PDB file of N, CA, C and O in Angstrom:
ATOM      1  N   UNK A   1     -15.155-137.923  25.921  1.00  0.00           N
ATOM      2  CA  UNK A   1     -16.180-138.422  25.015  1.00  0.00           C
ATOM      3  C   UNK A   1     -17.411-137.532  25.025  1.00  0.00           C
ATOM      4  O   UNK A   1     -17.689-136.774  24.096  1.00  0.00           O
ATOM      5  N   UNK A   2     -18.062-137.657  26.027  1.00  0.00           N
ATOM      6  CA  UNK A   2     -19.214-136.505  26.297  1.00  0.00           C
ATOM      7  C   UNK A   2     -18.945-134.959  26.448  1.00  0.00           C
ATOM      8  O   UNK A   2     -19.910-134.203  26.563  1.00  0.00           O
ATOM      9  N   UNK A   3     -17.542-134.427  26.451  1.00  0.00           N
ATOM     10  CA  UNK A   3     -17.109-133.185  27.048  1.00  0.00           C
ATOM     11  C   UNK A   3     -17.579-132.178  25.841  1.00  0.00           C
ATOM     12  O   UNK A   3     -17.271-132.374  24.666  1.00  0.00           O
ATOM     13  N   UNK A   4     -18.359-131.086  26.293  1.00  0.00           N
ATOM     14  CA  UNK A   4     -18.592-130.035  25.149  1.00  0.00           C
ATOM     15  C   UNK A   4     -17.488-129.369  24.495  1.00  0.00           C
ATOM     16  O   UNK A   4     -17.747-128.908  23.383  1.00  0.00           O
ATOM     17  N   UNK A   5     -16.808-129.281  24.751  1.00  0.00           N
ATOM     18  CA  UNK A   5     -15.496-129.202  23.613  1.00  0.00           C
ATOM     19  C   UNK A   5     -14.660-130.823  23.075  1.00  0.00           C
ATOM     20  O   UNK A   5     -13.563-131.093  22.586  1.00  0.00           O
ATOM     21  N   UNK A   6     -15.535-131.397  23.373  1.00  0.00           N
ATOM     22  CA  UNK A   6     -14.865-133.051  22.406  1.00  0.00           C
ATOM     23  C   UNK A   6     -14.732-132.584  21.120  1.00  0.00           C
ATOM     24  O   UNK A   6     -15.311-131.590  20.681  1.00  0.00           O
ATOM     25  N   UNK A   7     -13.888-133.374  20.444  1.00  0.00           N
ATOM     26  CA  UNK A   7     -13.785-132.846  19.178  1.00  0.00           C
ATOM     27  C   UNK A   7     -14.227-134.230  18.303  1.00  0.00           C
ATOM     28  O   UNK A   7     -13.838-134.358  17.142  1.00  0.00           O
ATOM     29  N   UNK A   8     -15.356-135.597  19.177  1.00  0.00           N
ATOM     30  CA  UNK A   8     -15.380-136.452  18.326  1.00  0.00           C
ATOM     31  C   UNK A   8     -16.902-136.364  18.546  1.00  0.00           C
ATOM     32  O   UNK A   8     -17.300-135.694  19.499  1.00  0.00           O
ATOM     33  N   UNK A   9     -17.893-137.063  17.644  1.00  0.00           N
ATOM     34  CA  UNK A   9     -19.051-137.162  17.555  1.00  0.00           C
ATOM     35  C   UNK A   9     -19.628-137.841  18.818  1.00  0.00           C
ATOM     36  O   UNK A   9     -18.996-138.863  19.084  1.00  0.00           O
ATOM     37  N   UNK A  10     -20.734-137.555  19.755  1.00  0.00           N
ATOM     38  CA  UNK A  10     -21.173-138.206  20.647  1.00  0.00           C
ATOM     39  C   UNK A  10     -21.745-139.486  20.134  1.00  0.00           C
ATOM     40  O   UNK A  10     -22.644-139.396  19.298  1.00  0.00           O
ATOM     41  N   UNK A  11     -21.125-141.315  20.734  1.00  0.00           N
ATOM     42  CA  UNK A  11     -22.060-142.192  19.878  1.00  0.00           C
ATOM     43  C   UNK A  11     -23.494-141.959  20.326  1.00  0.00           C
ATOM     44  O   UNK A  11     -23.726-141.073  21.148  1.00  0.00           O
ATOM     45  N   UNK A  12     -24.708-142.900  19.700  1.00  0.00           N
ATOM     46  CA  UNK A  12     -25.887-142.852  19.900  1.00  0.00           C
ATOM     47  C   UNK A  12     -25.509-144.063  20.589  1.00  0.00           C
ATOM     48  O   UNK A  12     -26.026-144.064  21.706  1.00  0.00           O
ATOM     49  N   UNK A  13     -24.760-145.174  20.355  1.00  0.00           N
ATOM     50  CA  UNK A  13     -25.234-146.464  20.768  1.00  0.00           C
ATOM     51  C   UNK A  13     -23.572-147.162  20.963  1.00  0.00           C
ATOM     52  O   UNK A  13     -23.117-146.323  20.186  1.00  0.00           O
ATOM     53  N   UNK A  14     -22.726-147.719  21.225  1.00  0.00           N
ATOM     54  CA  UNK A  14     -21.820-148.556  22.010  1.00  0.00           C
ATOM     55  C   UNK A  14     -22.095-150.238  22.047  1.00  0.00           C
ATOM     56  O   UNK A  14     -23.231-150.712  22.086  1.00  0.00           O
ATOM     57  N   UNK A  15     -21.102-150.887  22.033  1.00  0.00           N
ATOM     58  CA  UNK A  15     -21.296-152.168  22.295  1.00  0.00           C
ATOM     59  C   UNK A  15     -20.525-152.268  23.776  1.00  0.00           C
ATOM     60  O   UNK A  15     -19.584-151.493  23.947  1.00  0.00           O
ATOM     61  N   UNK A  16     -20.863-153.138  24.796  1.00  0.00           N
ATOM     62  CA  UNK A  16     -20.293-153.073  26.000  1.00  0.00           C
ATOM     63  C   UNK A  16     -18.971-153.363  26.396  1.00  0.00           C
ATOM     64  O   UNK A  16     -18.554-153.399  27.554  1.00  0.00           O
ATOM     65  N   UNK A  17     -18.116-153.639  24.986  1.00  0.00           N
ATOM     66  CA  UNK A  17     -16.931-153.607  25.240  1.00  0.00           C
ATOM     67  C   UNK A  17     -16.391-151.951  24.921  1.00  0.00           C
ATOM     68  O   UNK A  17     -15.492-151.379  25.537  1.00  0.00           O
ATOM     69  N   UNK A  18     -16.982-151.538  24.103  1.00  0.00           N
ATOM     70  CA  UNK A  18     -16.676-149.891  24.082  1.00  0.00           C
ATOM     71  C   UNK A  18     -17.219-149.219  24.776  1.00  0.00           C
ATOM     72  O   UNK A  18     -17.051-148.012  24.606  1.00  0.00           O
ATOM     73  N   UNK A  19     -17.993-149.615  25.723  1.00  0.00           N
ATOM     74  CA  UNK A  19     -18.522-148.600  27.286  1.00  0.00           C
ATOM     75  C   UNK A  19     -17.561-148.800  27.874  1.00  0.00           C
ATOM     76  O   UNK A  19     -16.836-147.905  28.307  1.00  0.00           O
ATOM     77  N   UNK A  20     -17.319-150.259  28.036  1.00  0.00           N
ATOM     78  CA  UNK A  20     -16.210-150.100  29.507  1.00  0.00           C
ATOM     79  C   UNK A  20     -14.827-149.604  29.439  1.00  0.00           C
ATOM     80  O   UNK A  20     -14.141-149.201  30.379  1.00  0.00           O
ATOM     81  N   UNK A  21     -14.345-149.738  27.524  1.00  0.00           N
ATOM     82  CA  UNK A  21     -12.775-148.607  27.202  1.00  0.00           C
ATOM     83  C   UNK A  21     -13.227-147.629  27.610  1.00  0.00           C
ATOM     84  O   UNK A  21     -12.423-147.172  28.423  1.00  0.00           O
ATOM     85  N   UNK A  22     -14.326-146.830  27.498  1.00  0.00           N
ATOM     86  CA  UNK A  22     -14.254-145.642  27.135  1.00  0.00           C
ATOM     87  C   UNK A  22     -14.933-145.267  28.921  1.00  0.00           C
ATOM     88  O   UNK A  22     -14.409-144.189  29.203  1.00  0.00           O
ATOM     89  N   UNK A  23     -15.427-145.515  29.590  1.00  0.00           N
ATOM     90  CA  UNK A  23     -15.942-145.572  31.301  1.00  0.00           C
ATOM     91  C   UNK A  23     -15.234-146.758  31.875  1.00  0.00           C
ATOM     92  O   UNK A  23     -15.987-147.512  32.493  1.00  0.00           O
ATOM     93  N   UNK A  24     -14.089-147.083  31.832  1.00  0.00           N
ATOM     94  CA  UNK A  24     -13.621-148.337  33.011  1.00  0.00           C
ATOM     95  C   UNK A  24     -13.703-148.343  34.200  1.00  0.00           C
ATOM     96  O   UNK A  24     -12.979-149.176  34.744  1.00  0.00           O
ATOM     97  N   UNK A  25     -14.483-147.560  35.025  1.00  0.00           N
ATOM     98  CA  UNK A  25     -15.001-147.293  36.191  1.00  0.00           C
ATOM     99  C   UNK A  25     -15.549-145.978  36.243  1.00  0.00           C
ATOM    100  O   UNK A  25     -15.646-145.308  35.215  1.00  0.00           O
ATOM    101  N   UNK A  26     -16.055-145.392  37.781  1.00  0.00           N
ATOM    102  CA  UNK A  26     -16.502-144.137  38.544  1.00  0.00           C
ATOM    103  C   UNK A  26     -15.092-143.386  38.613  1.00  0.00           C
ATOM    104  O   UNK A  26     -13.986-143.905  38.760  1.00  0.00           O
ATOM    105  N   UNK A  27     -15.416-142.000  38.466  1.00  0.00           N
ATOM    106  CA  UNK A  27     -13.558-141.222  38.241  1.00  0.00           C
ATOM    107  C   UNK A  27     -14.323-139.920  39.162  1.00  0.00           C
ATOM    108  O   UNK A  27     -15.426-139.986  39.704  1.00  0.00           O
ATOM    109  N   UNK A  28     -13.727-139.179  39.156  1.00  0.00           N
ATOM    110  CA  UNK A  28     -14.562-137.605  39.664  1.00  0.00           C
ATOM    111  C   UNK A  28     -14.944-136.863  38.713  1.00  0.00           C
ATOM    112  O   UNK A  28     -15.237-135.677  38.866  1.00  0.00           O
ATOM    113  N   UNK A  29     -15.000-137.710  37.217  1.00  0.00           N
ATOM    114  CA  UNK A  29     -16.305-136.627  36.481  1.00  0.00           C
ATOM    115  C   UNK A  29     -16.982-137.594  35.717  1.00  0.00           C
ATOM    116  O   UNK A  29     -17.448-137.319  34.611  1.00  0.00           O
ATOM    117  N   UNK A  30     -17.085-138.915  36.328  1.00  0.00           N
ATOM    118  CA  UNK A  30     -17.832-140.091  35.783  1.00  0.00           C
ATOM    119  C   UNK A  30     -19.101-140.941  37.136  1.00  0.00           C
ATOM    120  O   UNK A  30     -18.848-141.733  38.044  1.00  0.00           O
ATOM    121  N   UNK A  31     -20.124-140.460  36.798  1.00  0.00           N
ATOM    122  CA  UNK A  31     -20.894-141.475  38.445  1.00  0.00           C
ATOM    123  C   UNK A  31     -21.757-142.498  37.292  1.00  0.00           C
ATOM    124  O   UNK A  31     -22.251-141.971  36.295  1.00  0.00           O
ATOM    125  N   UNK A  32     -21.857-143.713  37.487  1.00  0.00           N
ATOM    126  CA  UNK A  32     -22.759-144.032  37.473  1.00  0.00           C
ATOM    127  C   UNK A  32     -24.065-144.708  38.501  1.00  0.00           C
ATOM    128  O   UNK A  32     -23.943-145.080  39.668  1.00  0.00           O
ATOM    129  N   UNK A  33     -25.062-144.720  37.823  1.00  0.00           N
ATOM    130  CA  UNK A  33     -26.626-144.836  38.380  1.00  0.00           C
ATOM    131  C   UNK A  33     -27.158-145.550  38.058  1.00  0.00           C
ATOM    132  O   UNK A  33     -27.265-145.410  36.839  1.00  0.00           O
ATOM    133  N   UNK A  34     -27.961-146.879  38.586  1.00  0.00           N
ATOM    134  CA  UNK A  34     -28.871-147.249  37.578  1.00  0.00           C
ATOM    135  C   UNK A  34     -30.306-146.665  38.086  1.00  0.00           C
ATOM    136  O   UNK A  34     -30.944-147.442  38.796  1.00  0.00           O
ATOM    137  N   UNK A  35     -30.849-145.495  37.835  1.00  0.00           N
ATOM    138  CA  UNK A  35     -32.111-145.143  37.741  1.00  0.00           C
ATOM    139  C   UNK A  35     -31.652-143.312  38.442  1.00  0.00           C
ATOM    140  O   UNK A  35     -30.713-142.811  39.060  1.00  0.00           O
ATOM    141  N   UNK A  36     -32.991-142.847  37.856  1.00  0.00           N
ATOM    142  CA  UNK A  36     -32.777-141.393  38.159  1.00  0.00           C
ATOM    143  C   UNK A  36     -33.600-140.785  39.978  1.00  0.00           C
ATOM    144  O   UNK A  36     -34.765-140.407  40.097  1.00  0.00           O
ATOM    145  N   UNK A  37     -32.920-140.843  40.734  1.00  0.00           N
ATOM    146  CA  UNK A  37     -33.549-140.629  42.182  1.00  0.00           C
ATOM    147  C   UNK A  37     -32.437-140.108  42.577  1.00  0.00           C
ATOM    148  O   UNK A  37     -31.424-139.835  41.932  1.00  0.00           O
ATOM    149  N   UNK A  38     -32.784-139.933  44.142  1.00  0.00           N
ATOM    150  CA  UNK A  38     -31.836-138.737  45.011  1.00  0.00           C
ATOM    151  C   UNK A  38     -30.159-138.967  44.715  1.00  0.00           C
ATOM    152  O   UNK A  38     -29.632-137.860  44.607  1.00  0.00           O
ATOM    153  N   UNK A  39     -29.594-139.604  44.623  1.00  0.00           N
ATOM    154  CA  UNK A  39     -28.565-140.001  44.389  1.00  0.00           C
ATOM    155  C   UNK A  39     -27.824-139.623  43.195  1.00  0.00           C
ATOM    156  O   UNK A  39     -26.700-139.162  42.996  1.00  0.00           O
ATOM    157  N   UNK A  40     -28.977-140.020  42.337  1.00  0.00           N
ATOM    158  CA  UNK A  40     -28.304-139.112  40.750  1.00  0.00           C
ATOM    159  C   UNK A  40     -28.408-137.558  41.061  1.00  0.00           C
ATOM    160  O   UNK A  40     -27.580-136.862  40.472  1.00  0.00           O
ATOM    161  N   UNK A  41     -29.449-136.809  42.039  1.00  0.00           N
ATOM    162  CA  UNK A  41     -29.868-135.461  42.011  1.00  0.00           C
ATOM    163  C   UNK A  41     -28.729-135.590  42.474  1.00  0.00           C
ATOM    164  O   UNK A  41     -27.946-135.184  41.614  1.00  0.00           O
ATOM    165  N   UNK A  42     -28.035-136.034  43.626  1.00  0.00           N
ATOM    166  CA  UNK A  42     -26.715-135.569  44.441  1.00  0.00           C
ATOM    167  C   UNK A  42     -25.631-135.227  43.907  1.00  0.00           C
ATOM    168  O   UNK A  42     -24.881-134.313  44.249  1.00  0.00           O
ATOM    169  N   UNK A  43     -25.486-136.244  42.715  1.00  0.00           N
ATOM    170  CA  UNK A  43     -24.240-136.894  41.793  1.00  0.00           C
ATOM    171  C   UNK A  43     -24.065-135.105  40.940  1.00  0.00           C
ATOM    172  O   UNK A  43     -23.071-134.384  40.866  1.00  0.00           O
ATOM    173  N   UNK A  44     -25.633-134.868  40.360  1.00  0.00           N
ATOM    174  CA  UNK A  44     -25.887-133.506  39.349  1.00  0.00           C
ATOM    175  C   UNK A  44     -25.230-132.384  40.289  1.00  0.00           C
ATOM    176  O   UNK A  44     -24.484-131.596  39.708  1.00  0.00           O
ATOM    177  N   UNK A  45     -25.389-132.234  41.494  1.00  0.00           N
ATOM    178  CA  UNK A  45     -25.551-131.013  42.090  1.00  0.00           C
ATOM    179  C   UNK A  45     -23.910-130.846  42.491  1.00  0.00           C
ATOM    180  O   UNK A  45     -23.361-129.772  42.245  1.00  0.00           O
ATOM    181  N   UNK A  46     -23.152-131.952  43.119  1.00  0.00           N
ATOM    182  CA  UNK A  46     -21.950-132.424  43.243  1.00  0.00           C
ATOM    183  C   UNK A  46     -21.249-131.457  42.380  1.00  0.00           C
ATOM    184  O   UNK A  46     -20.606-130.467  42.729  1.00  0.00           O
ATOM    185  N   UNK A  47     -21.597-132.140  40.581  1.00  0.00           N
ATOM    186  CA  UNK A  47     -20.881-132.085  39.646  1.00  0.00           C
ATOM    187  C   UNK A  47     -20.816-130.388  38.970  1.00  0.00           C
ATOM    188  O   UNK A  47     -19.975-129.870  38.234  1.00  0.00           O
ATOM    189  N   UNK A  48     -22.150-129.802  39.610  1.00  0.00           N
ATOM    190  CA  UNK A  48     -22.448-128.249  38.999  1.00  0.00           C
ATOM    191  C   UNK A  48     -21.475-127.539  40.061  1.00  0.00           C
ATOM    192  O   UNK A  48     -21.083-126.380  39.931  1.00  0.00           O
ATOM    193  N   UNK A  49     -21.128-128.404  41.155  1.00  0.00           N
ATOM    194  CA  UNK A  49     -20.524-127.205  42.242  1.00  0.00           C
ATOM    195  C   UNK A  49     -18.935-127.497  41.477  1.00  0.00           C
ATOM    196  O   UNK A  49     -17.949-126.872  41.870  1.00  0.00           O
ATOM    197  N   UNK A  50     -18.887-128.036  40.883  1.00  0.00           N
ATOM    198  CA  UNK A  50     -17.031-128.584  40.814  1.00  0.00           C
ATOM    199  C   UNK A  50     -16.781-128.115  39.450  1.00  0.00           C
ATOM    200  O   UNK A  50     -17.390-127.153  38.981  1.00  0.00           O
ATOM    201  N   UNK A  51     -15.799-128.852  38.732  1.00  0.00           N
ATOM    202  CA  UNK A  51     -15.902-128.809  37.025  1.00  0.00           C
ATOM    203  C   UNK A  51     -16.532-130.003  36.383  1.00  0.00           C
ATOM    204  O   UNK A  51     -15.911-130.816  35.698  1.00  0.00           O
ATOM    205  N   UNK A  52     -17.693-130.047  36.627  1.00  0.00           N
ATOM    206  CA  UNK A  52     -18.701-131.132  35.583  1.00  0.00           C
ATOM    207  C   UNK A  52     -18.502-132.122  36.060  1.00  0.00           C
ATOM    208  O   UNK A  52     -18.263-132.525  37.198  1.00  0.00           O
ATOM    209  N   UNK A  53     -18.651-132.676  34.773  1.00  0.00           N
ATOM    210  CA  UNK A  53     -19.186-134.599  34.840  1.00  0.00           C
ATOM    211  C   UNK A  53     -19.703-134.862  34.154  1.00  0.00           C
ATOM    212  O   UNK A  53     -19.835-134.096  33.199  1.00  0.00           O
ATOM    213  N   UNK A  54     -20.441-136.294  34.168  1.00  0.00           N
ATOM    214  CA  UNK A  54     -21.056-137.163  33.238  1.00  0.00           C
ATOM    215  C   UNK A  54     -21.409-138.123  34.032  1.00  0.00           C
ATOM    216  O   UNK A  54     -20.680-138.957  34.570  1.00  0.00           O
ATOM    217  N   UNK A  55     -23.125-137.937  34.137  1.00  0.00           N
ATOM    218  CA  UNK A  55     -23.498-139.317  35.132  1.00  0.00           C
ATOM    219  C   UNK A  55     -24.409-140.508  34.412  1.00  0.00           C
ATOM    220  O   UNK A  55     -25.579-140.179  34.218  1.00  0.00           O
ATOM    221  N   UNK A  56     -24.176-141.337  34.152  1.00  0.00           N
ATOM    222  CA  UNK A  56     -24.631-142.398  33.253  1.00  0.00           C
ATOM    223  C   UNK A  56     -25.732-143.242  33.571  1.00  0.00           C
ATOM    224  O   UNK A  56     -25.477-144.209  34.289  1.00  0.00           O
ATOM    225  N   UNK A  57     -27.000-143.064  33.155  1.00  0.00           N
ATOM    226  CA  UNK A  57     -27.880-143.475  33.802  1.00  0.00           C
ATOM    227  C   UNK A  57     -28.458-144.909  32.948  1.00  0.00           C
ATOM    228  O   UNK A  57     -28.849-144.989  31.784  1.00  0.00           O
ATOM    229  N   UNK A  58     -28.338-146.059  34.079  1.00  0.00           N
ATOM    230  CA  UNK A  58     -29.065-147.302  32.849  1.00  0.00           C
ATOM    231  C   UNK A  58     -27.840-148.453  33.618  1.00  0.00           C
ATOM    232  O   UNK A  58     -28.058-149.663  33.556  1.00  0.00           O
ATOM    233  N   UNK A  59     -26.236-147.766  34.507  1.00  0.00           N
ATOM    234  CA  UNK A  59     -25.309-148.590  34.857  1.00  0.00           C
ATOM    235  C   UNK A  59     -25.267-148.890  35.936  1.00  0.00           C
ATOM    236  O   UNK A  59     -25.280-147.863  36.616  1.00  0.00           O
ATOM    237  N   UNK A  60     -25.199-150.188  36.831  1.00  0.00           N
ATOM    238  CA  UNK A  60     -25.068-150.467  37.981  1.00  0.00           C
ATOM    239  C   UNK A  60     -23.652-149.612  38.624  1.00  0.00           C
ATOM    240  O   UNK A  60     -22.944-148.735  38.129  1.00  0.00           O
ATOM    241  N   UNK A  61     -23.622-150.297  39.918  1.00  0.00           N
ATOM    242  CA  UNK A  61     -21.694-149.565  40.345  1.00  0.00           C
ATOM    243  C   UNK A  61     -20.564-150.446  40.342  1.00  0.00           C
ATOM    244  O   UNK A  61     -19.408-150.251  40.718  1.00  0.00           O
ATOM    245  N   UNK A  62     -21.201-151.603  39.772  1.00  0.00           N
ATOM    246  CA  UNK A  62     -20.194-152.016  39.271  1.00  0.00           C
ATOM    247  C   UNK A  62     -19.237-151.816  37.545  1.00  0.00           C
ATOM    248  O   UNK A  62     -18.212-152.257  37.027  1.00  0.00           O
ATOM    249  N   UNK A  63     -20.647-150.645  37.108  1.00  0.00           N
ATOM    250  CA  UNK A  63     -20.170-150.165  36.155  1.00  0.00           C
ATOM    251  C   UNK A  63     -20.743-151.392  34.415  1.00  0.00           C
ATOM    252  O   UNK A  63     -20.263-151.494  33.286  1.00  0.00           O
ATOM    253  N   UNK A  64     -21.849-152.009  35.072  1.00  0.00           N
ATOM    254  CA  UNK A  64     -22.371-152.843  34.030  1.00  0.00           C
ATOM    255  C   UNK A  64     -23.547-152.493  33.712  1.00  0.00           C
ATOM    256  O   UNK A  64     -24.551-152.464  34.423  1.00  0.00           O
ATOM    257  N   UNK A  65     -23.393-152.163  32.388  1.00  0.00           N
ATOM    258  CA  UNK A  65     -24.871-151.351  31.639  1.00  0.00           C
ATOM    259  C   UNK A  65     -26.014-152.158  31.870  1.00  0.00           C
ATOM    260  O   UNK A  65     -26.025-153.336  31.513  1.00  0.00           O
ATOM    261  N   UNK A  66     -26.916-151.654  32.402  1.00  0.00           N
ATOM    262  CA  UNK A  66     -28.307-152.546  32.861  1.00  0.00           C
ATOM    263  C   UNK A  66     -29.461-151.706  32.008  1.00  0.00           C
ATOM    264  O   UNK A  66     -30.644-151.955  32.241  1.00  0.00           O
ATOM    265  N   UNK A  67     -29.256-151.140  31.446  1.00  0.00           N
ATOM    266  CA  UNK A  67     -30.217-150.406  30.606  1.00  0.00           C
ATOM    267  C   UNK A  67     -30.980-149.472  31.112  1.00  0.00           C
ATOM    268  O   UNK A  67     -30.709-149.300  32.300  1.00  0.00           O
ATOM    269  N   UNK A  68     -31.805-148.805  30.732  1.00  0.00           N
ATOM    270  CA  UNK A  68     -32.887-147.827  31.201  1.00  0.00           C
ATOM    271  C   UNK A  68     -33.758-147.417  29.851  1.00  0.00           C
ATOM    272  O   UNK A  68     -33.068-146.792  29.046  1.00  0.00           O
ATOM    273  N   UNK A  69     -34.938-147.606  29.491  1.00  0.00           N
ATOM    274  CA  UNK A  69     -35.979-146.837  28.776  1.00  0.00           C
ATOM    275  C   UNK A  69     -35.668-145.670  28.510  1.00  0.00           C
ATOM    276  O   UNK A  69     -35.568-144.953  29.506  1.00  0.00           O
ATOM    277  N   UNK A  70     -35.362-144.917  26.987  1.00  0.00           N
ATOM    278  CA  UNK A  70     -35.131-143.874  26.630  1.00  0.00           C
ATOM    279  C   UNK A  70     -36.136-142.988  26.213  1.00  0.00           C
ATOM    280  O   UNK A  70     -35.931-141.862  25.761  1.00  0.00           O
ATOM    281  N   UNK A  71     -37.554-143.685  26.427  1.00  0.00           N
ATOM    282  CA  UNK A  71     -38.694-142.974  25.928  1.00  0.00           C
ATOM    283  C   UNK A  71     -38.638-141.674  26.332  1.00  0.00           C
ATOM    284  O   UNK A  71     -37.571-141.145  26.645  1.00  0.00           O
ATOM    285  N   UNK A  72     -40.085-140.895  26.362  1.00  0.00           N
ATOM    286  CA  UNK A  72     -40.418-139.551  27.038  1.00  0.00           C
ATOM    287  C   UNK A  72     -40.363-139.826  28.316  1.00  0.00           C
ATOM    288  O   UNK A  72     -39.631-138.962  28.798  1.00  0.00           O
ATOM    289  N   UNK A  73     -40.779-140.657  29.280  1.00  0.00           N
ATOM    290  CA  UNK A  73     -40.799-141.229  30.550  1.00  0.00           C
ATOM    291  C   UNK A  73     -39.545-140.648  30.992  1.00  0.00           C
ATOM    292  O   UNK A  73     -39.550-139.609  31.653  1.00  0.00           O
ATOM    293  N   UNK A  74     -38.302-141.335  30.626  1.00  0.00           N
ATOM    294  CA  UNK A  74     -37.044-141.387  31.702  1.00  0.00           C
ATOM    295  C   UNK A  74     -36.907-140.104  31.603  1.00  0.00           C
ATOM    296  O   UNK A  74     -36.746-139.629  32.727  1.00  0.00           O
ATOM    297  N   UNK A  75     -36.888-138.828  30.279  1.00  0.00           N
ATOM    298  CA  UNK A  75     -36.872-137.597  30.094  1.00  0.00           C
ATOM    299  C   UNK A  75     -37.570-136.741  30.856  1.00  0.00           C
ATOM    300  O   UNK A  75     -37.337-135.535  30.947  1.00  0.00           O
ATOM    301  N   UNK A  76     -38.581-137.445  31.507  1.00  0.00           N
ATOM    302  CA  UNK A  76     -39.119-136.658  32.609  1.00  0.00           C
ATOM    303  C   UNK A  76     -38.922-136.761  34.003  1.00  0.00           C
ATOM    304  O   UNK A  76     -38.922-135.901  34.884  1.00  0.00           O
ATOM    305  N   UNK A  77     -38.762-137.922  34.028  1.00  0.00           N
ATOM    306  CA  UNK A  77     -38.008-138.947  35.186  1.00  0.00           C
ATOM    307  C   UNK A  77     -36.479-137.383  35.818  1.00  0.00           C
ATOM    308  O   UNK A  77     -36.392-136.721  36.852  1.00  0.00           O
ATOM    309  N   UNK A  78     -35.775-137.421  34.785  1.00  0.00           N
ATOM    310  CA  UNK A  78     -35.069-136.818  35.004  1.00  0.00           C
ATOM    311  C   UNK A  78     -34.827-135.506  35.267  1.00  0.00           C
ATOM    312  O   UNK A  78     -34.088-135.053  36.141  1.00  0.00           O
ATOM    313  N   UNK A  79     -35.759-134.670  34.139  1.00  0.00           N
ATOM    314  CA  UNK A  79     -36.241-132.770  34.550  1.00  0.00           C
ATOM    315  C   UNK A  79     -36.957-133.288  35.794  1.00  0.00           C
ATOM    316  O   UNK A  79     -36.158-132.805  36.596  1.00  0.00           O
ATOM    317  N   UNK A  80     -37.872-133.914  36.582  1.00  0.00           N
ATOM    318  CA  UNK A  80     -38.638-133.853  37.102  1.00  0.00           C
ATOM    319  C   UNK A  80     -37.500-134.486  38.935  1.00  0.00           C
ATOM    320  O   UNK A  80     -37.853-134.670  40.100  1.00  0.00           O
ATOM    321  N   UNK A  81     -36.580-134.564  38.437  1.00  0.00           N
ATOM    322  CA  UNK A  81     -35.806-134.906  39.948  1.00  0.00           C
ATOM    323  C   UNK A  81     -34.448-133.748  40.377  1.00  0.00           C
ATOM    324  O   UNK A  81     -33.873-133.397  41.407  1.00  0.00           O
ATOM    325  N   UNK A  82     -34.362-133.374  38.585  1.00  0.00           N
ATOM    326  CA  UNK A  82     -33.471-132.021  38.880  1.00  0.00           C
ATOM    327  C   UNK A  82     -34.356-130.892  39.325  1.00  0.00           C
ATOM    328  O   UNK A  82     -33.746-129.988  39.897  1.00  0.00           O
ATOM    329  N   UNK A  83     -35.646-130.733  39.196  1.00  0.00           N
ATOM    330  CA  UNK A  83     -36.284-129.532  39.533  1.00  0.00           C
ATOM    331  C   UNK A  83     -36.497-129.511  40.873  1.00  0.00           C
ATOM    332  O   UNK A  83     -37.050-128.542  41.395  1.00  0.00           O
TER     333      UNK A  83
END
């Protein structure tokens, strides 16, 4: 779904029965997070040493979308924990 050679449109938005077809759990190129801290940095750094990933930020581990603020905030939230 997210892979740079997908050949389908990335959605903007999902209903939570099409998150969980499409993420039915954590895989080895799927983590989720709910919030951006050491753990997601781990998850990033993990995923740059291997072949990728996709870490989903806003989902508990049980894999239930809890949301996260998409403003400028989380966008910095995030450059600002990879740097």
């Amino acid at each position: 779904l997210f892979h740079p050679r997908g050949r389908r449109p990335t959605p903007l938005a999902m209903s939570v029965e099409e998150f969980r077809r499409q993420f039915p759990g954590e895989s080895e190129h799927v983590e989720f997070k709910e919030g951006v801290g050491e753990r997601a940095v781990e998850g990033a750094v993990a995923f740059s040493n291997a072949r990728g990933g996709v870490i989903l930020v806003g989902v508990d581990d049980a894999g239930r979308p809890r949301g996260r603020a998409a403003g400028g905030g989380a966008a910095d939230a995030i450059h600002t924990a990879l740097s």
